[in-house]
Amino acid sequence: MTSDITAERIKDSRTKIGLSGQSLAEAIGVTQTSISRYETGKKKPSFRTLKKISRTLNVSTDYLMGLSEESEPPAQNEDVMYTVKAPRMNTDQPDAPKITHGDIPTAAAEFRGRLKQEIYHMDADDLKITHDVLVSCIAMLDSLRDTEKQVKTA
């Protein structure tokens, strides 16, 4: 196996359902050579192609990218690439992760590293999605900062 988790998971998911590389290529509109390159880690699929692969193989894009160990795709919306829960600000969301100020630098550094790797593979739609996610993250961080200020002044 290759050390590229996306490559491994594309190949494993494809072979698990008994689909040939050629059949996957035809289903998503690329060449069999592209599939081979994706599965060996010699080429990274764009986000749009990754979404097509995930739909065809019936796995989530998060799983293919190594962001989740759960391979099942989101049931409510096939276009959801990432599932983000709001930080726990109160007891109304007991299962949501609690985010503290100390978590932000680590999360930001990890995100920045992943974004640097992927940005060159993005088309205009992918860049728009990334922009929207970043705007949402900034809003969430602003909300967290405001909540921390309220706690300190109380």
PDB file of C-alpha atoms in Angstrom:
ATOM      1  CA  MET A   1       0.000   0.000   0.000  1.00  0.00           C
ATOM      2  CA  THR A   2       1.017   3.565  -0.581  1.00  0.00           C
ATOM      3  CA  SER A   3       1.500   6.068   2.240  1.00  0.00           C
ATOM      4  CA  ASP A   4      -1.110   8.395   0.690  1.00  0.00           C
ATOM      5  CA  ILE A   5      -4.338   7.730   2.572  1.00  0.00           C
ATOM      6  CA  THR A   6      -6.545   9.127  -0.200  1.00  0.00           C
ATOM      7  CA  ALA A   7      -4.909   6.836  -2.750  1.00  0.00           C
ATOM      8  CA  GLU A   8      -5.280   3.832  -0.445  1.00  0.00           C
ATOM      9  CA  ARG A   9      -8.894   4.528   0.336  1.00  0.00           C
ATOM     10  CA  ILE A  10      -9.931   5.108  -3.271  1.00  0.00           C
ATOM     11  CA  LYS A  11      -8.432   1.777  -4.290  1.00  0.00           C
ATOM     12  CA  ASP A  12      -9.710  -0.110  -1.229  1.00  0.00           C
ATOM     13  CA  SER A  13     -13.231   1.308  -1.619  1.00  0.00           C
ATOM     14  CA  ARG A  14     -13.299   0.515  -5.334  1.00  0.00           C
ATOM     15  CA  THR A  15     -12.076  -3.060  -4.938  1.00  0.00           C
ATOM     16  CA  LYS A  16     -14.367  -3.632  -1.944  1.00  0.00           C
ATOM     17  CA  ILE A  17     -17.419  -3.166  -4.171  1.00  0.00           C
ATOM     18  CA  GLY A  18     -15.864  -5.091  -7.077  1.00  0.00           C
ATOM     19  CA  LEU A  19     -15.586  -2.135  -9.449  1.00  0.00           C
ATOM     20  CA  SER A  20     -12.787  -2.077 -12.023  1.00  0.00           C
ATOM     21  CA  GLY A  21     -10.595   0.973 -12.497  1.00  0.00           C
ATOM     22  CA  GLN A  22     -11.997   1.352 -15.999  1.00  0.00           C
ATOM     23  CA  SER A  23     -15.586   1.250 -14.731  1.00  0.00           C
ATOM     24  CA  LEU A  24     -14.857   3.893 -12.095  1.00  0.00           C
ATOM     25  CA  ALA A  25     -13.160   6.047 -14.735  1.00  0.00           C
ATOM     26  CA  GLU A  26     -16.179   5.827 -17.043  1.00  0.00           C
ATOM     27  CA  ALA A  27     -18.588   6.558 -14.188  1.00  0.00           C
ATOM     28  CA  ILE A  28     -16.835   9.790 -13.200  1.00  0.00           C
ATOM     29  CA  GLY A  29     -15.689  10.933 -16.644  1.00  0.00           C
ATOM     30  CA  VAL A  30     -11.911  10.509 -16.429  1.00  0.00           C
ATOM     31  CA  THR A  31      -9.432   8.110 -18.002  1.00  0.00           C
ATOM     32  CA  GLN A  32      -8.427   4.794 -16.499  1.00  0.00           C
ATOM     33  CA  THR A  33      -4.879   6.214 -16.347  1.00  0.00           C
ATOM     34  CA  SER A  34      -6.141   8.990 -14.059  1.00  0.00           C
ATOM     35  CA  ILE A  35      -7.730   6.423 -11.742  1.00  0.00           C
ATOM     36  CA  SER A  36      -4.472   4.501 -11.665  1.00  0.00           C
ATOM     37  CA  ARG A  37      -2.571   7.683 -10.796  1.00  0.00           C
ATOM     38  CA  TYR A  38      -5.079   8.562  -8.052  1.00  0.00           C
ATOM     39  CA  GLU A  39      -4.730   5.065  -6.577  1.00  0.00           C
ATOM     40  CA  THR A  40      -0.932   5.133  -6.597  1.00  0.00           C
ATOM     41  CA  GLY A  41      -0.704   8.656  -5.209  1.00  0.00           C
ATOM     42  CA  LYS A  42       1.017   9.977  -8.324  1.00  0.00           C
ATOM     43  CA  LYS A  43      -1.842  12.435  -8.878  1.00  0.00           C
ATOM     44  CA  LYS A  44      -4.384  13.997  -6.532  1.00  0.00           C
ATOM     45  CA  PRO A  45      -7.990  14.282  -7.680  1.00  0.00           C
ATOM     46  CA  SER A  46      -9.595  17.726  -7.598  1.00  0.00           C
ATOM     47  CA  PHE A  47     -12.335  18.239  -5.019  1.00  0.00           C
ATOM     48  CA  ARG A  48     -14.945  17.966  -7.776  1.00  0.00           C
ATOM     49  CA  THR A  49     -13.474  14.638  -8.924  1.00  0.00           C
ATOM     50  CA  LEU A  50     -13.187  13.446  -5.332  1.00  0.00           C
ATOM     51  CA  LYS A  51     -16.899  14.169  -4.845  1.00  0.00           C
ATOM     52  CA  LYS A  52     -17.691  12.123  -7.975  1.00  0.00           C
ATOM     53  CA  ILE A  53     -15.506   9.274  -6.732  1.00  0.00           C
ATOM     54  CA  SER A  54     -17.150   9.331  -3.298  1.00  0.00           C
ATOM     55  CA  ARG A  55     -20.639   9.229  -4.795  1.00  0.00           C
ATOM     56  CA  THR A  56     -19.745   6.378  -7.127  1.00  0.00           C
ATOM     57  CA  LEU A  57     -18.069   4.356  -4.379  1.00  0.00           C
ATOM     58  CA  ASN A  58     -20.748   5.315  -1.812  1.00  0.00           C
ATOM     59  CA  VAL A  59     -18.269   6.635   0.743  1.00  0.00           C
ATOM     60  CA  SER A  60     -17.795  10.099   2.206  1.00  0.00           C
ATOM     61  CA  THR A  61     -15.178  12.510   0.915  1.00  0.00           C
ATOM     62  CA  ASP A  62     -14.014  12.916   4.517  1.00  0.00           C
ATOM     63  CA  TYR A  63     -13.261   9.204   4.586  1.00  0.00           C
ATOM     64  CA  LEU A  64     -11.384   9.299   1.286  1.00  0.00           C
ATOM     65  CA  MET A  65      -9.268  12.229   2.497  1.00  0.00           C
ATOM     66  CA  GLY A  66      -8.469  10.573   5.827  1.00  0.00           C
ATOM     67  CA  LEU A  67     -10.491  13.069   7.863  1.00  0.00           C
ATOM     68  CA  SER A  68     -12.843  10.379   9.155  1.00  0.00           C
ATOM     69  CA  GLU A  69     -12.693   6.680   9.871  1.00  0.00           C
ATOM     70  CA  GLU A  70     -16.429   6.475   9.102  1.00  0.00           C
ATOM     71  CA  SER A  71     -16.848   5.604   5.420  1.00  0.00           C
ATOM     72  CA  GLU A  72     -20.610   6.150   5.195  1.00  0.00           C
ATOM     73  CA  PRO A  73     -21.560   9.255   3.198  1.00  0.00           C
ATOM     74  CA  PRO A  74     -23.761  11.921   4.796  1.00  0.00           C
ATOM     75  CA  ALA A  75     -27.388  10.877   4.419  1.00  0.00           C
ATOM     76  CA  GLN A  76     -28.989  14.305   4.385  1.00  0.00           C
ATOM     77  CA  ASN A  77     -27.039  15.980   1.568  1.00  0.00           C
ATOM     78  CA  GLU A  78     -24.674  14.362  -0.928  1.00  0.00           C
ATOM     79  CA  ASP A  79     -22.906  17.667  -1.533  1.00  0.00           C
ATOM     80  CA  VAL A  80     -21.753  18.049   2.070  1.00  0.00           C
ATOM     81  CA  MET A  81     -17.994  17.660   2.094  1.00  0.00           C
ATOM     82  CA  TYR A  82     -17.335  18.346   5.765  1.00  0.00           C
ATOM     83  CA  THR A  83     -19.597  17.992   8.755  1.00  0.00           C
ATOM     84  CA  VAL A  84     -18.908  20.820  11.165  1.00  0.00           C
ATOM     85  CA  LYS A  85     -20.527  21.048  14.567  1.00  0.00           C
ATOM     86  CA  ALA A  86     -20.698  24.384  16.314  1.00  0.00           C
ATOM     87  CA  PRO A  87     -18.516  24.672  19.387  1.00  0.00           C
ATOM     88  CA  ARG A  88     -20.315  23.903  22.618  1.00  0.00           C
ATOM     89  CA  MET A  89     -21.277  27.241  24.108  1.00  0.00           C
ATOM     90  CA  ASN A  90     -24.024  25.890  26.346  1.00  0.00           C
ATOM     91  CA  THR A  91     -25.707  22.662  27.376  1.00  0.00           C
ATOM     92  CA  ASP A  92     -28.084  22.703  24.406  1.00  0.00           C
ATOM     93  CA  GLN A  93     -25.419  20.875  22.372  1.00  0.00           C
ATOM     94  CA  PRO A  94     -24.007  18.234  24.739  1.00  0.00           C
ATOM     95  CA  ASP A  95     -22.469  16.119  21.952  1.00  0.00           C
ATOM     96  CA  ALA A  96     -20.724  19.011  20.158  1.00  0.00           C
ATOM     97  CA  PRO A  97     -16.978  19.382  20.727  1.00  0.00           C
ATOM     98  CA  LYS A  98     -15.916  22.053  23.180  1.00  0.00           C
ATOM     99  CA  ILE A  99     -13.482  24.457  21.577  1.00  0.00           C
ATOM    100  CA  THR A 100     -11.221  26.569  23.718  1.00  0.00           C
ATOM    101  CA  HIS A 101      -8.950  29.432  22.788  1.00  0.00           C
ATOM    102  CA  GLY A 102      -5.950  27.110  23.159  1.00  0.00           C
ATOM    103  CA  ASP A 103      -7.280  24.774  20.430  1.00  0.00           C
ATOM    104  CA  ILE A 104      -7.408  27.481  17.774  1.00  0.00           C
ATOM    105  CA  PRO A 105      -3.667  27.735  16.873  1.00  0.00           C
ATOM    106  CA  THR A 106      -3.343  23.964  16.451  1.00  0.00           C
ATOM    107  CA  ALA A 107      -6.492  23.704  14.349  1.00  0.00           C
ATOM    108  CA  ALA A 108      -5.488  26.716  12.243  1.00  0.00           C
ATOM    109  CA  ALA A 109      -2.005  25.296  11.583  1.00  0.00           C
ATOM    110  CA  GLU A 110      -3.442  21.926  10.530  1.00  0.00           C
ATOM    111  CA  PHE A 111      -5.993  23.583   8.267  1.00  0.00           C
ATOM    112  CA  ARG A 112      -3.373  25.879   6.714  1.00  0.00           C
ATOM    113  CA  GLY A 113      -1.149  22.879   5.941  1.00  0.00           C
ATOM    114  CA  ARG A 114      -3.968  20.962   4.268  1.00  0.00           C
ATOM    115  CA  LEU A 115      -5.095  24.016   2.331  1.00  0.00           C
ATOM    116  CA  LYS A 116      -1.570  24.621   0.997  1.00  0.00           C
ATOM    117  CA  GLN A 117      -1.482  21.049  -0.308  1.00  0.00           C
ATOM    118  CA  GLU A 118      -4.882  21.191  -1.980  1.00  0.00           C
ATOM    119  CA  ILE A 119      -5.300  24.743  -3.271  1.00  0.00           C
ATOM    120  CA  TYR A 120      -3.469  24.078  -6.526  1.00  0.00           C
ATOM    121  CA  HIS A 121      -5.928  21.301  -7.380  1.00  0.00           C
ATOM    122  CA  MET A 122      -9.005  23.483  -6.923  1.00  0.00           C
ATOM    123  CA  ASP A 123     -11.223  24.784  -9.668  1.00  0.00           C
ATOM    124  CA  ALA A 124     -13.422  27.885  -9.323  1.00  0.00           C
ATOM    125  CA  ASP A 125     -16.236  25.966  -7.593  1.00  0.00           C
ATOM    126  CA  ASP A 126     -13.822  24.424  -5.102  1.00  0.00           C
ATOM    127  CA  LEU A 127     -12.326  27.835  -4.333  1.00  0.00           C
ATOM    128  CA  LYS A 128     -15.823  29.228  -3.720  1.00  0.00           C
ATOM    129  CA  ILE A 129     -16.619  26.373  -1.321  1.00  0.00           C
ATOM    130  CA  THR A 130     -13.311  26.950   0.480  1.00  0.00           C
ATOM    131  CA  HIS A 131     -14.064  30.666   0.734  1.00  0.00           C
ATOM    132  CA  ASP A 132     -17.502  29.945   2.209  1.00  0.00           C
ATOM    133  CA  VAL A 133     -16.027  27.513   4.749  1.00  0.00           C
ATOM    134  CA  LEU A 134     -13.411  30.082   5.776  1.00  0.00           C
ATOM    135  CA  VAL A 135     -16.055  32.784   6.200  1.00  0.00           C
ATOM    136  CA  SER A 136     -18.053  30.395   8.416  1.00  0.00           C
ATOM    137  CA  CYS A 137     -14.944  29.575  10.459  1.00  0.00           C
ATOM    138  CA  ILE A 138     -14.183  33.251  10.971  1.00  0.00           C
ATOM    139  CA  ALA A 139     -17.754  33.859  12.119  1.00  0.00           C
ATOM    140  CA  MET A 140     -17.497  30.916  14.513  1.00  0.00           C
ATOM    141  CA  LEU A 141     -14.202  32.206  15.917  1.00  0.00           C
ATOM    142  CA  ASP A 142     -15.677  35.690  16.344  1.00  0.00           C
ATOM    143  CA  SER A 143     -18.588  34.131  18.240  1.00  0.00           C
ATOM    144  CA  LEU A 144     -16.176  32.160  20.415  1.00  0.00           C
ATOM    145  CA  ARG A 145     -14.117  35.275  21.114  1.00  0.00           C
ATOM    146  CA  ASP A 146     -17.268  37.234  22.038  1.00  0.00           C
ATOM    147  CA  THR A 147     -18.407  34.426  24.346  1.00  0.00           C
ATOM    148  CA  GLU A 148     -14.993  34.359  26.064  1.00  0.00           C
ATOM    149  CA  LYS A 149     -15.148  38.131  26.564  1.00  0.00           C
ATOM    150  CA  GLN A 150     -18.615  37.830  28.110  1.00  0.00           C
ATOM    151  CA  VAL A 151     -17.394  35.118  30.471  1.00  0.00           C
ATOM    152  CA  LYS A 152     -14.379  37.220  31.545  1.00  0.00           C
ATOM    153  CA  THR A 153     -16.514  40.313  32.225  1.00  0.00           C
ATOM    154  CA  ALA A 154     -19.182  38.387  34.135  1.00  0.00           C
TER     155      ALA A 154
END
